[in-house]
Every structure is written in structure tokens, then in C-alpha cells.
Amino acid sequence: MNFASLILPLTVVFIVVFGFVKKIDVFDCFINGAKQGIETVVSLLPVLTGLVVAISMFTASGAVNLCTKLLSPLFSLVGIPEEVIPLCILSPVSGSGSLTVFESIINTFGPDSVEGRIASVIAGSTETTFYAVAVYLGSVGIKKSGAVIPCALIGDIVSFVSASLAVKYFFT
Amino acid sequence: MSIEKWKILIIVILFGSNWGNFVGYIFCFCSYIFNMLNYIWLFLISISFVCSVFNGTAAELSSSVFEGCADAVSLCLKLLGVMCFWSGLMNIAEKSGLCNVVAKILRPVLKRLFPGVCNDKEVMNAISMNVTANLFGLGNAATPLGIKAVKNIQRLNPDKTSVSPDMMTFVVINTAALKIIPSTVAALREAAGAQNPMDIIFCVWISSAFAVISAVVAVKIIGRFMKK
């Protein structure tokens, strides 16, 4: 049993007990809040269907391999090993896809190899950018996303580069 | 000085003096292309089609359409559960005043990040809860709490169809995933037989901190460009 797996249950218990101590009808209060959640998710379904289908087509068509080929000279220029590049391409677009790639990297090279460690840091420090943008902007009906996606991608690229540099600095 | 050196000097001066503008133009161009979710969607679908024709993966492509539809529904079902659960818990936390406590702790940092909404208590409470969930690595909780925060930011947004600067900052902080404990990755590393699954934690901090900082700085700079 490690500490990390205790955080979630602890948070839940803490919120409920704190509410009880402050003399709140915790269960009634919970039900009232939960009702509001349903509507949001229902309004998200069309947005997510559109995006998930497009991403699923994108990965199935082999476009990811093409991107990997096109971008690998750029990525190796900044010190990202070739084996990790598919993870970098997938992690902004597909959460489940990038987890699969991550697992295959740590199983092929070993979790304690340089590639495995870089992949771990990248998987630990990025979120599925397109999914997050679609969910957050979709839930309030924003049509013009402004500079959100370029900025988020800048953040992703910075995290890939700093992941490779940090692992190379601390573990070799 | 030889002619070669002169050439290099002229090129350096030409590009050097225009470097700031050049970067600005590229950003403006990117922002224009990426501004409309319409274009991104069109791009993803048409690129997929072209690629599948060249790669001969038409069969995979057509089955991926239906898989995608099914995935979207199962994703929503999953989200429906956590959304209800965390909205409920959030309601307790709000009524009991726990949100106020968390918001007060994070206020010095969040005040700077979200100057447009920092005087609205409800918005700041929601943002604080989302940031806390992210920091603890509670990805499942962070999304519902984040949706709540975005809805609150939208309430103060004058133009309901365009993203506001504070909303940009908020979304970018979430995509960069600042977290203290990378629990999913640690679990997978343990399963793959790592000596010490958590030994990458310091690198994760560095990398996600850099990601958050650079993304927020980019938002602030581009936000200024787009206002002009």
C-alpha cells in the first residue's frame, strides 16, 4: 500500500467529514450537487463524439506514423530520443493511445532505461491536450478557441524537451 | 571583410531586426488557423482520409469511425459517473466553507494568473478546487471541477462565443497538468518492474512546471498580440 493510492479516498472522506462537522446534511447536499452534473455531460456528448471520431480516424489512418517521420529530425535535434517520438505525437491527441505506446516503450526498453524514464516523465507531465480543450470549451459553447491550442502545444513541446533534458541530467 | 562575410552580416541584420515581428506573424498565423475548432476538425478528418488512401488503411479507417462513436459514448458514461460524484462532493465542500479555505491558500498565486476574475469569489473557489485536484493527481476529479470553473469564468465573459484571456490561462494550466504525484505512471512503472517507480518524480515536477510556465507566458504574450 503506498501513499499515492490513499490520496483519493482521503480527500473524499475529508470533504464529507468536514461537511458533517460543519453541520451540513451531507447526503442531501451531495444529491443536489450531483444532479447538476448530469446536464453538463449530456451537453458534452455531441462535442466529444465529433472529436473522438476525428482522433480515432487520425490514428487509424496511419497519419501518426507520417507525423512521426516528418517530425523526428526536429525532435532528435532537441534531444528527444527517436523511440519516444511516437509518444510525443500521440500524447496531445489521445489519452488511451499514448498510454498504450507508453506501456510498450517501458516493456521494450525497461522502465529504468533512459528511454523508459523519458517516456515516464512525458506521460506523467502531459495531459491529453485536445480532449481537455474540447471538454472545457465545449461545455460552455465557445466556438473561437483563440490562442488556446497553439499555447497548449507550446507547453507540451516544452515538457517533452525538458523531460529529455532532465532525465539525461539526473540519470546519466 | 570578404564578400561571404558581408552576405552573412546583411542576412543577420535583415532577419535580426525583424525577428520579433517575424515570430509575431507566425503566432498570428497559427492563431488564425487554430482559432476555429472548425478548421482543426476539418484538418484531422481530411488528413486522415488522404493518409489512409496512401497507406492503404481504408478498412481500418472505416471501422475507426464506428469505434470512435462507441468510444465517445463510453467516455461520456464514465464522465457521467465522476461528474455526478464530484459535483456532489463539491457541493458539500462549498456549503461547508472548505472551498473558501482552499481558495484563500491559493489566492496569492491565482490572483496573478487570473486578473480578470479574481474578485469573483465563486469563480476563484471553483478554480482553486480544480488546481488542488490537479496537484494531487486526481485526474478524474479535476475534469468535473474544471468544467464547473470554466462555466463560472464564462459567466463573466462578455463575448459568449469567443474564449476570454482568463479562460485561455485556465485551459492551458489544465492541459499542462501540473501535479505533485504522477500516480498512473508510477503504477504502470511498478507493473513493468521498475526498481523504484517514483524515482522520476523530480523530473516530472521540473518538466510539468516548465510546461505550465511556458504555456502561461505564451497565453499572456499572444493574448496581448490578439488584442491589438
Tab-separated table of C-alpha atoms in Angstrom:
chain	number	residue	atom	x	y	z
A	1	MET	CA	0.000	0.000	0.000
A	2	ASN	CA	1.567	3.290	-0.975
A	3	PHE	CA	0.680	6.820	-0.102
A	4	ALA	CA	-0.374	7.778	-3.621
A	5	SER	CA	-3.313	5.382	-3.634
A	6	LEU	CA	-4.532	6.797	-0.316
A	7	ILE	CA	-4.927	10.365	-1.571
A	8	LEU	CA	-8.239	9.879	-3.356
A	9	PRO	CA	-10.116	8.089	-0.540
A	10	LEU	CA	-8.615	10.508	1.989
A	11	THR	CA	-9.878	13.507	0.009
A	12	VAL	CA	-13.379	12.047	-0.230
A	13	VAL	CA	-13.546	11.192	3.475
A	14	PHE	CA	-12.097	14.555	4.422
A	15	ILE	CA	-14.683	16.527	2.413
A	16	VAL	CA	-17.608	14.510	3.805
A	17	VAL	CA	-16.398	14.582	7.421
A	18	PHE	CA	-15.601	18.295	7.183
A	19	GLY	CA	-19.147	18.924	5.929
A	20	PHE	CA	-20.615	16.797	8.734
A	21	VAL	CA	-18.591	18.657	11.369
A	22	LYS	CA	-19.890	21.947	9.957
A	23	LYS	CA	-23.459	20.586	10.494
A	24	ILE	CA	-24.462	20.053	6.875
A	25	ASP	CA	-26.887	17.370	5.650
A	26	VAL	CA	-24.096	15.755	3.695
A	27	PHE	CA	-26.149	13.285	1.683
A	28	ASP	CA	-28.869	15.766	0.640
A	29	CYS	CA	-26.202	18.221	-0.287
A	30	PHE	CA	-24.386	15.569	-2.326
A	31	ILE	CA	-27.542	14.630	-4.267
A	32	ASN	CA	-28.323	18.266	-5.095
A	33	GLY	CA	-24.816	18.772	-6.444
A	34	ALA	CA	-24.786	15.501	-8.382
A	35	LYS	CA	-27.980	16.460	-10.236
A	36	GLN	CA	-26.179	19.400	-11.824
A	37	GLY	CA	-23.523	17.071	-13.206
A	38	ILE	CA	-25.914	15.142	-15.476
A	39	GLU	CA	-26.884	18.050	-17.687
A	40	THR	CA	-23.285	19.039	-18.366
A	41	VAL	CA	-22.290	15.590	-19.548
A	42	VAL	CA	-25.315	15.246	-21.812
A	43	SER	CA	-24.442	18.553	-23.485
A	44	LEU	CA	-20.884	17.311	-23.935
A	45	LEU	CA	-21.793	14.146	-25.842
A	46	PRO	CA	-22.060	15.794	-29.322
A	47	VAL	CA	-18.760	17.648	-28.851
A	48	LEU	CA	-16.943	14.525	-27.703
A	49	THR	CA	-18.419	12.345	-30.455
A	50	GLY	CA	-17.133	14.722	-33.105
A	51	LEU	CA	-13.688	14.943	-31.617
A	52	VAL	CA	-13.217	11.300	-30.634
A	53	VAL	CA	-14.247	10.103	-34.108
A	54	ALA	CA	-11.810	12.521	-35.757
A	55	ILE	CA	-8.959	11.445	-33.461
A	56	SER	CA	-9.776	7.791	-33.910
A	57	MET	CA	-9.684	8.262	-37.716
A	58	PHE	CA	-6.428	10.162	-37.375
A	59	THR	CA	-4.691	7.350	-35.501
A	60	ALA	CA	-6.213	4.519	-37.575
A	61	SER	CA	-5.239	6.034	-40.931
A	62	GLY	CA	-1.526	5.946	-40.158
A	63	ALA	CA	-1.307	9.732	-40.017
A	64	VAL	CA	0.543	9.384	-36.710
A	65	ASN	CA	3.336	7.429	-38.423
A	66	LEU	CA	3.555	10.116	-41.071
A	67	CYS	CA	3.824	12.841	-38.426
A	68	THR	CA	6.468	10.809	-36.603
A	69	LYS	CA	8.506	10.544	-39.789
A	70	LEU	CA	8.144	14.238	-40.609
A	71	LEU	CA	8.866	15.499	-37.121
A	72	SER	CA	11.563	13.071	-35.963
A	73	PRO	CA	14.518	15.116	-37.348
A	74	LEU	CA	13.208	18.174	-35.454
A	75	PHE	CA	12.611	16.213	-32.272
A	76	SER	CA	16.002	14.494	-32.285
A	77	LEU	CA	17.604	17.908	-32.834
A	78	VAL	CA	16.335	18.990	-29.406
A	79	GLY	CA	17.468	15.787	-27.710
A	80	ILE	CA	14.342	13.629	-27.691
A	81	PRO	CA	15.260	10.005	-28.457
A	82	GLU	CA	13.704	8.501	-31.568
A	83	GLU	CA	11.936	5.739	-29.640
A	84	VAL	CA	9.925	8.245	-27.611
A	85	ILE	CA	8.730	10.360	-30.570
A	86	PRO	CA	5.504	8.361	-31.222
A	87	LEU	CA	4.535	9.047	-27.601
A	88	CYS	CA	5.132	12.781	-28.130
A	89	ILE	CA	2.933	12.800	-31.229
A	90	LEU	CA	0.122	10.817	-29.591
A	91	SER	CA	0.031	12.331	-26.128
A	92	PRO	CA	-1.695	15.604	-27.128
A	93	VAL	CA	-4.398	13.811	-29.144
A	94	SER	CA	-5.219	10.502	-27.495
A	95	GLY	CA	-5.062	9.503	-23.830
A	96	SER	CA	-5.635	5.782	-24.274
A	97	GLY	CA	-3.392	5.656	-27.357
A	98	SER	CA	-0.491	7.322	-25.589
A	99	LEU	CA	-0.846	5.014	-22.562
A	100	THR	CA	-0.579	2.002	-24.877
A	101	VAL	CA	2.545	3.433	-26.526
A	102	PHE	CA	3.984	4.281	-23.104
A	103	GLU	CA	3.452	0.725	-21.872
A	104	SER	CA	5.104	-0.726	-24.959
A	105	ILE	CA	8.108	1.600	-24.514
A	106	ILE	CA	8.678	0.667	-20.867
A	107	ASN	CA	8.192	-3.015	-21.654
A	108	THR	CA	10.600	-2.979	-24.616
A	109	PHE	CA	13.389	-0.857	-23.138
A	110	GLY	CA	12.697	-1.442	-19.433
A	111	PRO	CA	11.295	1.188	-17.067
A	112	ASP	CA	14.773	2.064	-15.770
A	113	SER	CA	16.377	2.703	-19.171
A	114	VAL	CA	16.856	6.267	-20.379
A	115	GLU	CA	14.098	5.869	-22.984
A	116	GLY	CA	11.767	4.338	-20.403
A	117	ARG	CA	12.426	7.124	-17.941
A	118	ILE	CA	11.947	9.878	-20.528
A	119	ALA	CA	8.700	8.235	-21.621
A	120	SER	CA	7.565	8.043	-17.978
A	121	VAL	CA	8.268	11.710	-17.377
A	122	ILE	CA	6.463	12.713	-20.570
A	123	ALA	CA	3.471	10.516	-19.721
A	124	GLY	CA	3.436	11.923	-16.185
A	125	SER	CA	3.703	15.561	-17.111
A	126	THR	CA	1.312	15.981	-20.039
A	127	GLU	CA	-2.423	15.779	-20.353
A	128	THR	CA	-4.434	14.937	-23.491
A	129	THR	CA	-4.457	18.492	-24.838
A	130	PHE	CA	-7.170	18.199	-27.486
A	131	TYR	CA	-9.511	16.317	-25.177
A	132	ALA	CA	-9.126	18.913	-22.419
A	133	VAL	CA	-9.664	21.806	-24.838
A	134	ALA	CA	-12.747	20.137	-26.334
A	135	VAL	CA	-14.260	19.307	-22.951
A	136	TYR	CA	-13.678	22.706	-21.369
A	137	LEU	CA	-14.554	24.884	-24.346
A	138	GLY	CA	-17.339	22.513	-25.442
A	139	SER	CA	-19.028	22.657	-22.048
A	140	VAL	CA	-19.603	26.409	-22.407
A	141	GLY	CA	-20.178	26.541	-26.167
A	142	ILE	CA	-17.078	28.504	-27.175
A	143	LYS	CA	-16.581	28.497	-30.955
A	144	LYS	CA	-13.451	30.605	-31.337
A	145	SER	CA	-10.695	28.973	-29.341
A	146	GLY	CA	-8.284	31.899	-29.711
A	147	ALA	CA	-4.697	31.058	-28.914
A	148	VAL	CA	-5.557	28.136	-26.626
A	149	ILE	CA	-4.365	25.293	-28.846
A	150	PRO	CA	-1.060	26.847	-30.022
A	151	CYS	CA	-0.227	27.817	-26.428
A	152	ALA	CA	-1.129	24.403	-25.061
A	153	LEU	CA	1.022	22.774	-27.754
A	154	ILE	CA	3.918	25.073	-26.852
A	155	GLY	CA	3.550	23.825	-23.280
A	156	ASP	CA	3.549	20.215	-24.496
A	157	ILE	CA	6.681	20.687	-26.601
A	158	VAL	CA	8.475	22.393	-23.725
A	159	SER	CA	7.566	19.496	-21.473
A	160	PHE	CA	8.915	16.928	-23.993
A	161	VAL	CA	12.217	18.768	-24.282
A	162	SER	CA	12.612	19.415	-20.563
A	163	ALA	CA	11.677	15.789	-19.814
A	164	SER	CA	14.512	14.524	-22.033
A	165	LEU	CA	16.987	17.045	-20.661
A	166	ALA	CA	16.038	16.413	-17.021
A	167	VAL	CA	16.274	12.626	-17.338
A	168	LYS	CA	19.619	12.849	-19.143
A	169	TYR	CA	20.905	15.223	-16.468
A	170	PHE	CA	19.766	13.255	-13.418
A	171	PHE	CA	20.183	9.664	-14.564
A	172	THR	CA	23.284	9.557	-16.782
B	1	MET	CA	35.980	41.683	-44.962
B	2	SER	CA	35.210	39.125	-47.640
B	3	ILE	CA	32.007	39.120	-49.644
B	4	GLU	CA	30.801	35.961	-47.887
B	5	LYS	CA	31.005	37.648	-44.514
B	6	TRP	CA	29.113	40.697	-45.820
B	7	LYS	CA	26.344	38.458	-47.086
B	8	ILE	CA	26.021	36.787	-43.723
B	9	LEU	CA	26.029	40.143	-41.961
B	10	ILE	CA	23.256	41.504	-44.195
B	11	ILE	CA	21.141	38.406	-43.669
B	12	VAL	CA	21.658	38.610	-39.916
B	13	ILE	CA	20.674	42.284	-39.834
B	14	LEU	CA	17.619	41.741	-42.025
B	15	PHE	CA	16.314	38.825	-40.025
B	16	GLY	CA	17.605	40.032	-36.678
B	17	SER	CA	15.805	43.348	-36.870
B	18	ASN	CA	12.617	41.661	-37.970
B	19	TRP	CA	12.872	38.693	-35.673
B	20	GLY	CA	10.278	39.955	-33.215
B	21	ASN	CA	7.821	40.768	-35.976
B	22	PHE	CA	8.552	37.506	-37.709
B	23	VAL	CA	7.703	35.483	-34.606
B	24	GLY	CA	4.642	37.659	-34.135
B	25	TYR	CA	3.429	36.958	-37.672
B	26	ILE	CA	3.905	33.240	-37.221
B	27	PHE	CA	1.943	33.312	-33.970
B	28	CYS	CA	-0.828	35.373	-35.559
B	29	PHE	CA	-0.984	32.990	-38.492
B	30	CYS	CA	-1.093	29.939	-36.201
B	31	SER	CA	-3.703	31.566	-34.007
B	32	TYR	CA	-5.833	32.333	-37.048
B	33	ILE	CA	-5.657	28.750	-38.291
B	34	PHE	CA	-6.180	27.276	-34.837
B	35	ASN	CA	-8.768	29.858	-33.816
B	36	MET	CA	-11.680	27.980	-35.261
B	37	LEU	CA	-12.317	24.497	-33.964
B	38	ASN	CA	-13.995	24.076	-37.372
B	39	TYR	CA	-10.642	24.119	-39.147
B	40	ILE	CA	-8.984	21.700	-36.742
B	41	TRP	CA	-11.766	19.212	-37.140
B	42	LEU	CA	-11.715	19.544	-40.918
B	43	PHE	CA	-7.937	19.153	-40.885
B	44	LEU	CA	-7.958	15.983	-38.763
B	45	ILE	CA	-10.604	14.287	-40.887
B	46	SER	CA	-9.235	15.233	-44.289
B	47	ILE	CA	-5.624	14.387	-43.382
B	48	SER	CA	-6.809	11.005	-42.124
B	49	PHE	CA	-8.555	10.332	-45.418
B	50	VAL	CA	-5.550	11.317	-47.531
B	51	CYS	CA	-3.190	9.270	-45.344
B	52	SER	CA	-5.360	6.203	-45.456
B	53	VAL	CA	-5.511	6.346	-49.253
B	54	PHE	CA	-1.717	6.448	-49.415
B	55	ASN	CA	-1.163	3.871	-46.677
B	56	GLY	CA	-3.886	1.526	-47.853
B	57	THR	CA	-5.620	1.604	-44.479
B	58	ALA	CA	-9.142	2.328	-45.753
B	59	ALA	CA	-10.620	-0.679	-43.921
B	60	GLU	CA	-9.106	0.440	-40.596
B	61	LEU	CA	-10.333	3.968	-41.257
B	62	SER	CA	-13.931	2.945	-41.811
B	63	SER	CA	-14.027	0.735	-38.734
B	64	SER	CA	-12.355	3.515	-36.734
B	65	VAL	CA	-15.344	5.793	-37.391
B	66	PHE	CA	-17.719	3.449	-35.568
B	67	GLU	CA	-15.185	2.654	-32.888
B	68	GLY	CA	-14.827	6.387	-32.324
B	69	CYS	CA	-18.585	6.811	-31.910
B	70	ALA	CA	-18.739	3.979	-29.385
B	71	ASP	CA	-15.678	5.345	-27.571
B	72	ALA	CA	-17.298	8.772	-27.281
B	73	VAL	CA	-20.367	7.314	-25.608
B	74	SER	CA	-18.369	5.169	-23.197
B	75	LEU	CA	-16.221	8.198	-22.395
B	76	CYS	CA	-19.352	10.201	-21.627
B	77	LEU	CA	-20.759	7.411	-19.471
B	78	LYS	CA	-17.533	7.292	-17.497
B	79	LEU	CA	-17.585	11.069	-17.205
B	80	LEU	CA	-21.243	10.994	-16.160
B	81	GLY	CA	-20.407	8.971	-13.063
B	82	VAL	CA	-17.411	11.008	-11.929
B	83	MET	CA	-19.141	14.233	-12.866
B	84	CYS	CA	-22.110	13.457	-10.607
B	85	PHE	CA	-19.885	12.213	-7.827
B	86	TRP	CA	-17.528	15.186	-7.803
B	87	SER	CA	-20.273	17.761	-8.342
B	88	GLY	CA	-21.937	16.295	-5.283
B	89	LEU	CA	-18.777	16.364	-3.195
B	90	MET	CA	-18.000	19.851	-4.460
B	91	ASN	CA	-21.434	20.987	-3.273
B	92	ILE	CA	-20.618	19.719	0.227
B	93	ALA	CA	-17.202	21.391	0.130
B	94	GLU	CA	-18.799	24.659	-0.935
B	95	LYS	CA	-21.573	24.678	1.656
B	96	SER	CA	-19.208	23.712	4.451
B	97	GLY	CA	-16.777	26.502	3.606
B	98	LEU	CA	-13.925	24.152	2.684
B	99	CYS	CA	-13.657	25.777	-0.749
B	100	ASN	CA	-13.125	29.170	0.837
B	101	VAL	CA	-10.243	27.783	2.883
B	102	VAL	CA	-8.546	26.242	-0.175
B	103	ALA	CA	-9.163	29.366	-2.241
B	104	LYS	CA	-7.632	31.534	0.446
B	105	ILE	CA	-4.452	29.428	0.463
B	106	LEU	CA	-4.058	29.544	-3.336
B	107	ARG	CA	-5.202	33.146	-3.746
B	108	PRO	CA	-1.750	34.822	-3.895
B	109	VAL	CA	-0.804	32.735	-6.957
B	110	LEU	CA	-4.193	32.549	-8.668
B	111	LYS	CA	-4.797	36.285	-8.287
B	112	ARG	CA	-1.862	36.945	-10.627
B	113	LEU	CA	-2.837	34.236	-13.105
B	114	PHE	CA	-6.480	35.257	-13.435
B	115	PRO	CA	-6.561	39.047	-13.092
B	116	GLY	CA	-9.941	39.340	-14.875
B	117	VAL	CA	-11.945	37.187	-12.484
B	118	CYS	CA	-10.006	37.386	-9.216
B	119	ASN	CA	-12.681	39.462	-7.492
B	120	ASP	CA	-15.440	36.930	-8.050
B	121	LYS	CA	-15.475	34.547	-5.111
B	122	GLU	CA	-17.383	31.744	-6.800
B	123	VAL	CA	-15.024	31.613	-9.788
B	124	MET	CA	-11.936	31.630	-7.613
B	125	ASN	CA	-13.344	28.835	-5.426
B	126	ALA	CA	-14.002	26.645	-8.458
B	127	ILE	CA	-10.572	27.328	-9.970
B	128	SER	CA	-8.879	26.576	-6.638
B	129	MET	CA	-10.624	23.221	-6.312
B	130	ASN	CA	-9.586	22.253	-9.859
B	131	VAL	CA	-5.972	23.266	-9.270
B	132	THR	CA	-5.897	21.311	-5.997
B	133	ALA	CA	-7.288	18.198	-7.699
B	134	ASN	CA	-4.643	18.529	-10.430
B	135	LEU	CA	-1.838	18.928	-7.899
B	136	PHE	CA	-2.869	15.759	-6.066
B	137	GLY	CA	-3.019	13.853	-9.348
B	138	LEU	CA	-6.781	13.288	-9.083
B	139	GLY	CA	-7.327	13.437	-12.843
B	140	ASN	CA	-10.864	12.074	-12.557
B	141	ALA	CA	-11.851	14.819	-10.169
B	142	ALA	CA	-10.001	17.589	-11.975
B	143	THR	CA	-12.161	17.398	-15.111
B	144	PRO	CA	-15.587	17.831	-13.455
B	145	LEU	CA	-14.232	20.534	-11.167
B	146	GLY	CA	-12.617	22.191	-14.187
B	147	ILE	CA	-15.882	22.196	-16.145
B	148	LYS	CA	-17.505	23.903	-13.185
B	149	ALA	CA	-14.731	26.502	-13.119
B	150	VAL	CA	-14.981	27.165	-16.868
B	151	LYS	CA	-18.747	27.658	-16.553
B	152	ASN	CA	-18.105	30.213	-13.854
B	153	ILE	CA	-15.493	32.013	-15.943
B	154	GLN	CA	-17.917	32.040	-18.878
B	155	ARG	CA	-20.484	33.794	-16.671
B	156	LEU	CA	-18.169	36.824	-16.572
B	157	ASN	CA	-17.140	36.559	-20.242
B	158	PRO	CA	-18.582	39.463	-22.286
B	159	ASP	CA	-18.417	37.591	-25.624
B	160	LYS	CA	-20.016	34.170	-25.129
B	161	THR	CA	-18.669	32.603	-28.335
B	162	SER	CA	-15.002	33.618	-28.008
B	163	VAL	CA	-12.600	32.455	-25.379
B	164	SER	CA	-11.625	35.036	-22.725
B	165	PRO	CA	-8.000	35.564	-21.578
B	166	ASP	CA	-8.700	34.013	-18.173
B	167	MET	CA	-10.315	31.016	-19.795
B	168	MET	CA	-7.252	30.550	-22.006
B	169	THR	CA	-4.971	30.576	-18.974
B	170	PHE	CA	-7.231	28.123	-17.187
B	171	VAL	CA	-7.422	25.611	-20.065
B	172	VAL	CA	-3.670	25.825	-20.650
B	173	ILE	CA	-2.908	25.131	-16.982
B	174	ASN	CA	-5.071	22.044	-17.247
B	175	THR	CA	-3.505	20.754	-20.465
B	176	ALA	CA	-0.025	21.149	-18.993
B	177	ALA	CA	-1.029	19.021	-15.989
B	178	LEU	CA	0.901	20.409	-13.053
B	179	LYS	CA	0.944	17.644	-10.489
B	180	ILE	CA	2.781	16.555	-7.373
B	181	ILE	CA	2.175	12.829	-7.614
B	182	PRO	CA	2.102	11.108	-11.031
B	183	SER	CA	0.091	8.131	-9.726
B	184	THR	CA	-0.913	6.484	-13.037
B	185	VAL	CA	2.618	6.493	-14.400
B	186	ALA	CA	4.033	5.201	-11.118
B	187	ALA	CA	1.545	2.324	-11.152
B	188	LEU	CA	2.462	1.380	-14.731
B	189	ARG	CA	6.182	1.591	-13.932
B	190	GLU	CA	5.706	-0.651	-10.925
B	191	ALA	CA	3.856	-3.156	-13.118
B	192	ALA	CA	6.740	-3.134	-15.607
B	193	GLY	CA	9.183	-3.985	-12.807
B	194	ALA	CA	10.893	-0.664	-12.103
B	195	GLN	CA	13.436	-0.594	-9.242
B	196	ASN	CA	11.851	2.490	-7.772
B	197	PRO	CA	8.693	3.558	-9.639
B	198	MET	CA	8.684	7.026	-8.076
B	199	ASP	CA	12.312	7.951	-8.837
B	200	ILE	CA	11.243	10.050	-11.835
B	201	ILE	CA	9.108	12.306	-9.670
B	202	PHE	CA	11.589	15.165	-9.559
B	203	CYS	CA	11.929	15.159	-13.349
B	204	VAL	CA	8.131	15.181	-13.646
B	205	TRP	CA	7.979	18.261	-11.426
B	206	ILE	CA	10.596	20.060	-13.499
B	207	SER	CA	9.040	19.126	-16.798
B	208	SER	CA	5.455	19.969	-15.862
B	209	ALA	CA	6.496	23.203	-14.160
B	210	PHE	CA	8.330	24.323	-17.307
B	211	ALA	CA	5.327	23.311	-19.407
B	212	VAL	CA	2.901	25.313	-17.264
B	213	ILE	CA	5.158	28.367	-17.137
B	214	SER	CA	5.844	28.424	-20.878
B	215	ALA	CA	2.204	27.840	-21.790
B	216	VAL	CA	1.004	30.609	-19.454
B	217	VAL	CA	3.660	33.021	-20.747
B	218	ALA	CA	2.619	32.157	-24.312
B	219	VAL	CA	-1.020	32.857	-23.446
B	220	LYS	CA	-0.142	36.223	-21.924
B	221	ILE	CA	2.033	37.250	-24.908
B	222	ILE	CA	-0.325	36.050	-27.623
B	223	GLY	CA	-3.281	37.470	-25.733
B	224	ARG	CA	-1.630	40.877	-25.992
B	225	PHE	CA	-0.929	40.365	-29.716
B	226	MET	CA	-4.512	39.403	-30.456
B	227	LYS	CA	-5.946	42.383	-28.617
B	228	LYS	CA	-4.215	44.811	-30.992
